[in-house]
Coordinates of C-alpha atoms in Angstrom, one line a residue:
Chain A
X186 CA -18.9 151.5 169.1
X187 CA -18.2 151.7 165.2
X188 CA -15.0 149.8 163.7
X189 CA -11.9 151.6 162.5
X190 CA -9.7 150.7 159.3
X191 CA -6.5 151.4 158.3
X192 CA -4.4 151.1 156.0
X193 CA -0.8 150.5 155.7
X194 CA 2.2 151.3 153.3
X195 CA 6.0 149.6 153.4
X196 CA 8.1 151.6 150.8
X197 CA 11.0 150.0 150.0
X198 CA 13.3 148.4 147.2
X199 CA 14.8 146.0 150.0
X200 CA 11.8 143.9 151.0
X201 CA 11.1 144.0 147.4
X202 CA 14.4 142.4 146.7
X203 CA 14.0 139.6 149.7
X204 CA 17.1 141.6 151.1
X205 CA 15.4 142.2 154.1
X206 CA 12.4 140.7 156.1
X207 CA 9.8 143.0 157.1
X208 CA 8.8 143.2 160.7
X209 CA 6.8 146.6 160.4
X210 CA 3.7 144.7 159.8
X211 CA 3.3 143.0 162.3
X212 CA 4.3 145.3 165.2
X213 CA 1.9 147.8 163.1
X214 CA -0.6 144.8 163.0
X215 CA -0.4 143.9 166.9
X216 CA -0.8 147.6 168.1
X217 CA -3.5 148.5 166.2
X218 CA -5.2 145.4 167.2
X219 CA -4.9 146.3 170.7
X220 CA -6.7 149.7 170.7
X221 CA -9.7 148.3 168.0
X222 CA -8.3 149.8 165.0
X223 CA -8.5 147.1 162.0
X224 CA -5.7 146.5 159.7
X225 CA -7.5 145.9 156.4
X226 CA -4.9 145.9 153.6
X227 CA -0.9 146.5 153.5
X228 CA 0.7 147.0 150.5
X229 CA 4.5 146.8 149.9
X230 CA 5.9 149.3 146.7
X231 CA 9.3 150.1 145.7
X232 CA 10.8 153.6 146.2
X233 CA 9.4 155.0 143.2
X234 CA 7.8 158.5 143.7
X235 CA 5.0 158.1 141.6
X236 CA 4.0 154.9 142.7
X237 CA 4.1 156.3 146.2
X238 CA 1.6 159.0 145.3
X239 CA -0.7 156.7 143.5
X240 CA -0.7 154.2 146.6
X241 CA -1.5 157.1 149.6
X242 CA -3.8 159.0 146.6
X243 CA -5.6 155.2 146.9
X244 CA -5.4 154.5 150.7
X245 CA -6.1 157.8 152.3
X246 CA -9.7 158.3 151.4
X247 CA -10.2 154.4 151.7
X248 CA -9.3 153.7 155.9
X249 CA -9.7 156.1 158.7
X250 CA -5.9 155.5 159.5
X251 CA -2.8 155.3 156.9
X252 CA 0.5 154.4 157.7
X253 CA 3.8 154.5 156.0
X254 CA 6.9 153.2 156.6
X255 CA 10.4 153.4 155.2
X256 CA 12.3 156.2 153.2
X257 CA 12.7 159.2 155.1
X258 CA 16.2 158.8 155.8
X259 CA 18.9 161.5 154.5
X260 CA 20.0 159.6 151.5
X261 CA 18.9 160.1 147.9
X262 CA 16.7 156.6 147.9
X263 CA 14.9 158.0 150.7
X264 CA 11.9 159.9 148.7
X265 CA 8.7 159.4 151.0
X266 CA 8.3 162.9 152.2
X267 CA 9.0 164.2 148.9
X268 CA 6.0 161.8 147.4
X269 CA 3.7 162.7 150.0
X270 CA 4.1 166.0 149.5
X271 CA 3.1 165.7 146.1
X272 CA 0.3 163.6 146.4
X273 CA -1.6 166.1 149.2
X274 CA -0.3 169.1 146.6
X275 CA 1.9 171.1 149.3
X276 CA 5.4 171.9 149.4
X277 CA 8.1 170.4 151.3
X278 CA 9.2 173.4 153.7
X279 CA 12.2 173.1 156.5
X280 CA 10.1 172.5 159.7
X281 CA 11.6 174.4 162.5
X282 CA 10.9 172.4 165.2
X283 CA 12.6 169.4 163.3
X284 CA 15.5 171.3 162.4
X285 CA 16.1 172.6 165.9
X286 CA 16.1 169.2 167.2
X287 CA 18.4 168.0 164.9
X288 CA 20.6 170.5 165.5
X289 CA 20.2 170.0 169.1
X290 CA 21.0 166.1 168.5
X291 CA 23.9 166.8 166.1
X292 CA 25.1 169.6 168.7
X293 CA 25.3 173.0 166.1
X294 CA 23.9 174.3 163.1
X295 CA 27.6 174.0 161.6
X296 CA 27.4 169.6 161.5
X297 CA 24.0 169.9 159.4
X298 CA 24.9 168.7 156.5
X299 CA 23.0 168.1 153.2
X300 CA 21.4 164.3 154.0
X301 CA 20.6 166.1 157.8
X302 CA 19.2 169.2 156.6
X303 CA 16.9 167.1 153.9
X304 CA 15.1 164.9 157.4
X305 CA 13.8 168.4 158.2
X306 CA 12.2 169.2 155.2
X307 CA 8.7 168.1 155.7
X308 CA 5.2 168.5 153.6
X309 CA 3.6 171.7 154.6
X310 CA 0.9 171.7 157.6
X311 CA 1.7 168.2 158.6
X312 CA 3.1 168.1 162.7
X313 CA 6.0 166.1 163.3
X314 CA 6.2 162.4 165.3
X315 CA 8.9 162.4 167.9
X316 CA 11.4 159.8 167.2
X317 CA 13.3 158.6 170.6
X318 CA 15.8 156.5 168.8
X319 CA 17.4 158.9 166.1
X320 CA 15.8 162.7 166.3
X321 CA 14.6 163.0 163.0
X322 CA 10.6 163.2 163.1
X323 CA 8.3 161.5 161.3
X324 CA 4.9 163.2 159.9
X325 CA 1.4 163.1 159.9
X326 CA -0.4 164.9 157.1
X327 CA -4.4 164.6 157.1
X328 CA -5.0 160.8 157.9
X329 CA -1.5 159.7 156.7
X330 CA 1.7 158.6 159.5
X331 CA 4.9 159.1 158.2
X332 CA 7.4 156.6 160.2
X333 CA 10.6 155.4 159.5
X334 CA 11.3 151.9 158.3
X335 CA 14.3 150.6 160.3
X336 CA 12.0 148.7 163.0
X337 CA 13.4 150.5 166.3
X338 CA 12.5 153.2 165.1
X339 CA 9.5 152.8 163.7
X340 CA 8.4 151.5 167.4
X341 CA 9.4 154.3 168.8
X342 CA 7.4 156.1 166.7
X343 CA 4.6 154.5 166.4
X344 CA 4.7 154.9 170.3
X345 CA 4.2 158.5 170.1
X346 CA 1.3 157.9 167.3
X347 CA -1.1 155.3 169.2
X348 CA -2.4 157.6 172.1
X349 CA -3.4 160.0 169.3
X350 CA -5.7 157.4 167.2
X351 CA -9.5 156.7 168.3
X352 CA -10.0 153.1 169.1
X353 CA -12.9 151.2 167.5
X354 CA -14.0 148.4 168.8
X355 CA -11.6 145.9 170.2
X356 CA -11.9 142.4 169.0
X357 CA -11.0 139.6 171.4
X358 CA -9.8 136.8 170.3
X359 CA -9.4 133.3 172.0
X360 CA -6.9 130.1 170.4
X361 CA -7.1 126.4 170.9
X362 CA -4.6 123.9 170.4
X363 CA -5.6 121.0 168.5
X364 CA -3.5 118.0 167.6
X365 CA -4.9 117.0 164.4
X366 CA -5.0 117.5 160.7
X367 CA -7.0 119.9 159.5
X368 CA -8.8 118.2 157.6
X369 CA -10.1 115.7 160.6
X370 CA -11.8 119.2 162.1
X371 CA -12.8 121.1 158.8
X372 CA -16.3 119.9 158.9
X373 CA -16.8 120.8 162.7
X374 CA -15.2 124.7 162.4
X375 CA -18.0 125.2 159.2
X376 CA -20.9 123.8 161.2
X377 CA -19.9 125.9 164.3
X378 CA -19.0 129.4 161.9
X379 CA -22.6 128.7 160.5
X380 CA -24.4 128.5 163.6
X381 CA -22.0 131.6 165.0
X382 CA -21.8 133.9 162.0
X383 CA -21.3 136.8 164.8
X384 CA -17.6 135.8 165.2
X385 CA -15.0 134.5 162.8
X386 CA -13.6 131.2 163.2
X387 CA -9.8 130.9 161.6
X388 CA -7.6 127.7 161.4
X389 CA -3.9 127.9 161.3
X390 CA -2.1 124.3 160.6
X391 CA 1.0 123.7 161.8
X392 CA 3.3 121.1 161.5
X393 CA 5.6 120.4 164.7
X394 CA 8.0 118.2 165.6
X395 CA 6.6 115.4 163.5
X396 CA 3.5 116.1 164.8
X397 CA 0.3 117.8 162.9
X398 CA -1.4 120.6 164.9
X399 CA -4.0 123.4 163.9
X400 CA -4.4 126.5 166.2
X401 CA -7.8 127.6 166.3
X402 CA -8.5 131.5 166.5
X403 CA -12.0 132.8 167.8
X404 CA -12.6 136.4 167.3
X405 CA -15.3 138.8 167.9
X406 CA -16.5 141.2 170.2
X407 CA -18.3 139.8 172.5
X408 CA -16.7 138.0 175.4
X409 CA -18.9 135.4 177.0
X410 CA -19.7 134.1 173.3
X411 CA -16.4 133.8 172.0
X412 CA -15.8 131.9 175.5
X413 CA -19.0 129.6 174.9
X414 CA -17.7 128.4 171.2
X415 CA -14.3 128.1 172.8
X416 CA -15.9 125.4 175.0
X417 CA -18.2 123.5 172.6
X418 CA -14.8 123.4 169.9
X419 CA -12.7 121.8 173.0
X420 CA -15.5 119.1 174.0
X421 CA -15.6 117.8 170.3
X422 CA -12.2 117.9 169.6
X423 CA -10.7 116.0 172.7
Chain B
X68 CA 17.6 140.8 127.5
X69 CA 14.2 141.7 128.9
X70 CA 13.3 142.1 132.6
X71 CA 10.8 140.0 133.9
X72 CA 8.3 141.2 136.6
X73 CA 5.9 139.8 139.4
X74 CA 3.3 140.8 142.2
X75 CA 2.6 138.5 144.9
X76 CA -0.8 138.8 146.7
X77 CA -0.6 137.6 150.3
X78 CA -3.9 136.2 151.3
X79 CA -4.5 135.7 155.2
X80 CA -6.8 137.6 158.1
X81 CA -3.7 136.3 160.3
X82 CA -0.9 138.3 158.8
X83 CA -3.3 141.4 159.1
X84 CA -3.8 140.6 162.9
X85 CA -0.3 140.4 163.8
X86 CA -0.9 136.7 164.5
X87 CA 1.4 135.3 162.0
X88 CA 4.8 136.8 160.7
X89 CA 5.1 136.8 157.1
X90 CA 8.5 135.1 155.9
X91 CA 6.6 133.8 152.7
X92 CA 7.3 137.2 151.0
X93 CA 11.2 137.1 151.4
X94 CA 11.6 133.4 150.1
X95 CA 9.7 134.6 147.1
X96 CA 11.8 138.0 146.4
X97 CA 14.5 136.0 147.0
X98 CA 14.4 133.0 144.4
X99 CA 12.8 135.8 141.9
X100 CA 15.3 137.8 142.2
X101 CA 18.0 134.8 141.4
X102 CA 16.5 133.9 138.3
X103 CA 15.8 137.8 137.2
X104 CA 12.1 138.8 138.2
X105 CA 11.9 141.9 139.7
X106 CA 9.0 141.5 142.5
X107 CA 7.3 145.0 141.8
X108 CA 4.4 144.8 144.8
X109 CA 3.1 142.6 147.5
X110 CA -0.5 143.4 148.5
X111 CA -1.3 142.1 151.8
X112 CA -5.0 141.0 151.9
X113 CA -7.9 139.5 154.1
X114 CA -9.5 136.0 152.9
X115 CA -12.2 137.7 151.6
X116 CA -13.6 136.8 148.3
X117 CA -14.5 140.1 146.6
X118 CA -11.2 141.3 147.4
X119 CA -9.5 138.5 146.3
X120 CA -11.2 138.6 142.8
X121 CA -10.2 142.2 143.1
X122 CA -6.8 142.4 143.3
X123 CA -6.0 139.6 141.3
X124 CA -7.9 141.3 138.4
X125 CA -5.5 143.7 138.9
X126 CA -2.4 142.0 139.3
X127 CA -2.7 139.4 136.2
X128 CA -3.0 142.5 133.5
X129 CA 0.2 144.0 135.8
X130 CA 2.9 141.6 135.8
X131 CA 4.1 138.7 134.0
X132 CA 3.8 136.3 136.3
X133 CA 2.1 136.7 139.5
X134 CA 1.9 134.5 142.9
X135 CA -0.8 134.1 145.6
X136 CA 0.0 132.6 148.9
X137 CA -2.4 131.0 151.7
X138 CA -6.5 130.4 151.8
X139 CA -6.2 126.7 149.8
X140 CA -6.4 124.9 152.8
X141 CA -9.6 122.4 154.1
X142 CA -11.1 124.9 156.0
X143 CA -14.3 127.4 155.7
X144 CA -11.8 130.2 155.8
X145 CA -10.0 128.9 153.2
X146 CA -11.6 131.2 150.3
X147 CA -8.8 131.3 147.6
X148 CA -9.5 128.8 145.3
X149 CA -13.1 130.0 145.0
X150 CA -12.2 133.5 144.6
X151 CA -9.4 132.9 141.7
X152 CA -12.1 130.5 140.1
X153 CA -14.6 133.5 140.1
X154 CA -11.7 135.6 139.0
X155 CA -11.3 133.8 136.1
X156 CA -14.8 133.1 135.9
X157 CA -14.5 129.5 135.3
X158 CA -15.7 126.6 137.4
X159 CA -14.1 124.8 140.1
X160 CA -14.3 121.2 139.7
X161 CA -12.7 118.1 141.0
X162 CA -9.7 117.6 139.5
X163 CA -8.5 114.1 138.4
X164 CA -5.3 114.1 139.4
X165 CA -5.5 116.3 142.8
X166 CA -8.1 113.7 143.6
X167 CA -6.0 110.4 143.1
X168 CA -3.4 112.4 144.9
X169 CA -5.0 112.6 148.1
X170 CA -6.6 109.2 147.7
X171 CA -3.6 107.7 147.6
X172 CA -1.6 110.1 150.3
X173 CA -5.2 109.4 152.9
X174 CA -4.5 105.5 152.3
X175 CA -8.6 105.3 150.4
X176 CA -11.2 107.0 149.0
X177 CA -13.2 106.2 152.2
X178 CA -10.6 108.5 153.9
X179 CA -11.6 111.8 152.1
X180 CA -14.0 113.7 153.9
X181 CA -15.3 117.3 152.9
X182 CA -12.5 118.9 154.1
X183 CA -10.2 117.0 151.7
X184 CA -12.4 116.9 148.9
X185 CA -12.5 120.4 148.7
X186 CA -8.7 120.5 148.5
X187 CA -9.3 118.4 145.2
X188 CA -11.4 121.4 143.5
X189 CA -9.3 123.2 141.3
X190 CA -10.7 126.6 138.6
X191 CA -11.6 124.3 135.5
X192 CA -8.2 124.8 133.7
X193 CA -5.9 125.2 135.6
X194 CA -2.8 122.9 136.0
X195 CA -1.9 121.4 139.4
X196 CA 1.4 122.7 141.3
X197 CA 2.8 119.3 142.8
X198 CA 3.0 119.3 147.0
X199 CA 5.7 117.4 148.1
X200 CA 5.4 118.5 151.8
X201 CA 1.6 117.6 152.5
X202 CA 0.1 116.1 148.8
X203 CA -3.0 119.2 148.8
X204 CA -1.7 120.6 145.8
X205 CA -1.5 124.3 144.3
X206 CA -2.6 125.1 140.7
X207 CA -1.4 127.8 138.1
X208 CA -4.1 129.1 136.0
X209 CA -3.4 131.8 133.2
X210 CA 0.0 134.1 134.8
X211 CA -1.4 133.1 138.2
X212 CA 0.7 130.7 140.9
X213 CA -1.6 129.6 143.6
X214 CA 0.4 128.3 146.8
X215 CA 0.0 127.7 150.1
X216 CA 0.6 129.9 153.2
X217 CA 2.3 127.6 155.4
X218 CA 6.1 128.7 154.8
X219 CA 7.6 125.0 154.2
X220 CA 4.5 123.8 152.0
X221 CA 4.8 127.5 150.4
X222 CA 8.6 126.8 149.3
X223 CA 7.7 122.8 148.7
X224 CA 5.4 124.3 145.9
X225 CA 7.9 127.4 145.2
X226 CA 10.6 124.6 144.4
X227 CA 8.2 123.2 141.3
X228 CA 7.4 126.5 140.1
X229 CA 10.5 128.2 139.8
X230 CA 11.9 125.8 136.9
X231 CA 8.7 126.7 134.8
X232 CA 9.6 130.2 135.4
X233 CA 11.2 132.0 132.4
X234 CA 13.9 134.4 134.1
X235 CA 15.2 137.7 133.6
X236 CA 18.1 139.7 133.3
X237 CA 19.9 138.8 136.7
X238 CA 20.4 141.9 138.8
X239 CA 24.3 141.3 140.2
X240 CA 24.0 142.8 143.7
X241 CA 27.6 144.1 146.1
X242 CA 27.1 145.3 149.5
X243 CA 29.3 147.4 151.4
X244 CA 29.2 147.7 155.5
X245 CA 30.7 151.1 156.3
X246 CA 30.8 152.3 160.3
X247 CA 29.0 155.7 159.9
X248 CA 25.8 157.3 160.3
X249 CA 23.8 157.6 157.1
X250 CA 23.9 161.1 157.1
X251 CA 27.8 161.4 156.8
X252 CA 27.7 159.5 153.6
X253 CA 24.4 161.1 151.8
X254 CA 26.3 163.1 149.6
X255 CA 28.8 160.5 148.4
X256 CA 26.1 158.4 147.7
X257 CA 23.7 161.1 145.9
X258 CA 26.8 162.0 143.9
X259 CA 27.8 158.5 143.2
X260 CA 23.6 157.2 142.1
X261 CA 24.1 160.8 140.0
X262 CA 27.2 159.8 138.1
X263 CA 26.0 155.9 137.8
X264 CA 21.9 156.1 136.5
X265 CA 22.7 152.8 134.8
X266 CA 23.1 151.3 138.9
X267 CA 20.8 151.8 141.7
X268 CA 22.2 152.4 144.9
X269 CA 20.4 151.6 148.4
X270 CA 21.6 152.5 152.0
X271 CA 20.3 150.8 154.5
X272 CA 21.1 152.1 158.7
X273 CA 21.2 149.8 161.4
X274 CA 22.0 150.7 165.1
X275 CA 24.1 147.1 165.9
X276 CA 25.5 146.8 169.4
X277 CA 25.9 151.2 169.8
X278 CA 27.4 151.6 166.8
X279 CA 26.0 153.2 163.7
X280 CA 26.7 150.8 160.4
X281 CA 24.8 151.5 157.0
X282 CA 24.5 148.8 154.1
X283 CA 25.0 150.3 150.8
X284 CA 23.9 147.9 148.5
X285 CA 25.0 148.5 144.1
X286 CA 22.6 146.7 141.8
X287 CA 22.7 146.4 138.4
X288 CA 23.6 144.5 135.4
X289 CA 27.2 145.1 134.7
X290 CA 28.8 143.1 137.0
X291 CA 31.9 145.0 135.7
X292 CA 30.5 148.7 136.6
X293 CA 29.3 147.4 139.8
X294 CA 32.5 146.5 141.2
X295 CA 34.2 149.7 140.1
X296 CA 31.7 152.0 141.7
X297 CA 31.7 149.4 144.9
X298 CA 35.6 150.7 145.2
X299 CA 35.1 153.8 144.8
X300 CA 33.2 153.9 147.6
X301 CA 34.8 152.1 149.5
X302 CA 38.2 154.3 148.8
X303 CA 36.1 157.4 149.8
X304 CA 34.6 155.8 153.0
X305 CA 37.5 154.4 154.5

């Protein structure tokens, strides 16, 4: 079973600033994780049309998945679909199915105003994702998902997006505790990646509490090995 | 005065997993931000050495100053200083000073094993960034700010840094909370960012506790202009 990449995009000027922490990554992170898709590369850009194009232009030929989050809101900072647009060289047309839900959500036609009507316009040929929270859809043109960047919704987005995606293979991943510095275990994690270059060996160091620990993280597809260099890392660090 | 800019490259396999929250990228924006650097792009990356030599090729042309964070630990995954070295296409060698250092924090030379000695190798050139959480320090070579990843040790090092940091014009910043969906206030903001280019102005939605409350955020430099254009808003939104 072959890997899968992806790629992912957070537009906007407020993580940029430190205003806000971003939690997309993560949750993106995790749930791609899950189903064998590799995150390989996230990249965070103001809301800057240009810069948008350039970055999608960049990722979707480079991963078999992009993601975007962030700026598809009715307000005139909100310029995502508008940039993707450009950069697959289609227009932004009102989608019918996204106007009649919001129209459905805003109950009538007649409470569509400007900022509502604009969360319908989307780049021609993409198909909308649902959005449970808040009615106004994200897109998916060629490779590229279009979600929104306030985190609920983006979940419940990116809940209607994973059963679409094919899985790769799905690393497992196993994590010991150790209470020790680092640097008493360094030479032990090298010797055991060398002898096990079919996994990768990570070392996280923490300090808790007054007290140094390092959580060691396995991964690699293949169950009963990861388990075996589990074992061997236990018995010479106990 | 001019404005000053920055990228910040994030360098960890565990951020791209969804192991490890990133909060190093908000303490960063944020005490740039104080001093007047405008954080322009974060690139989230694996510790992989081509790709660190990679993007920090690209991000030392870029910005004026630029920051990495994680991968200078004792480890075998820890790739960074290797990668910048290779970067800059200077040796790493032991440095003096990040040796006595760690001598002297390990109570002995007899106490530095591989793991440690390697935090001791620094790209020939470079000066040290002091550690005042764990003594390992970081080093600046050229525009580039090598850190740690572990969040205290990160700001530790982010403390000694930021003094040597020429600033920027200081963006002034007001928020307003208002308790309406976005899309009621679009216009008044699209009208407002049209008859202000010299601010920029953000809206931000949250769903708190069933109610709908957007963050409008002003920046700019003119404290003055600022706080008119906050009350006008806030006239027209009460």
């Amino acid at each position: 079973m072959s890997t899968k990449t992806a790629g992912l995009i957070i537009i906007g000027d407020e993580i940029l600033s430190g205003r806000t922490l971003d939690k997309n990554t993560q949750t993106i992170a995790t749930r791609l994780s899950e189903i064998g898709i590799q995150l390989r590369q996230v990249q965070i850009i103001p809301d800057v049309i240009d810069t948008i194009i350039e970055t999608v232009k960049h990722f979707s030929p480079a991963y078999d998945y992009v993601f975007t989050t962030g700026g598809i809101g009715p307000t005139h900072d909100d310029k995502t679909a508008e940039a993707i647009a450009k950069a697959f060289h289609v227009d932004l047309v009102k989608h019918p199915d996204a106007y009649a839900t919001l129209v459905d959500h805003y109950e009538g036609e007649e409470n569509l105003n400007e900022g509502r009507i604009k969360m319908t316009m989307i780049p021609n040929g993409a198909t909308l994702i649902d959005n449970p929270v808040s009615a106004a859809p994200g897109f998916k043109i060629q490779n590229v998902h279009v979600m929104a960047g306030v985190p609920n919704i983006m979940k419940g987005m990116l809940d209607n997006v994973i059963p679409t995606l094919e899985g790769g293979e799905i690393i497992k991943t196993r994590s010991i505790i150790v209470h020790k510095k680092e640097s008493e275990i360094a030479a032990l994690l090298q010797k055991t990646q060398e002898d096990y270059p079919q996994v990768d060996i990570g070392s996280y160091p923490r300090y808790v509490e007054g007290r140094h620990e390092v959580s060691i993280v396995i991964r690699g597809a293949d169950e009963g090995l990861i388990e075996s260099i589990e074992k061997r890392i236990r018995d010479k660090t106990n």
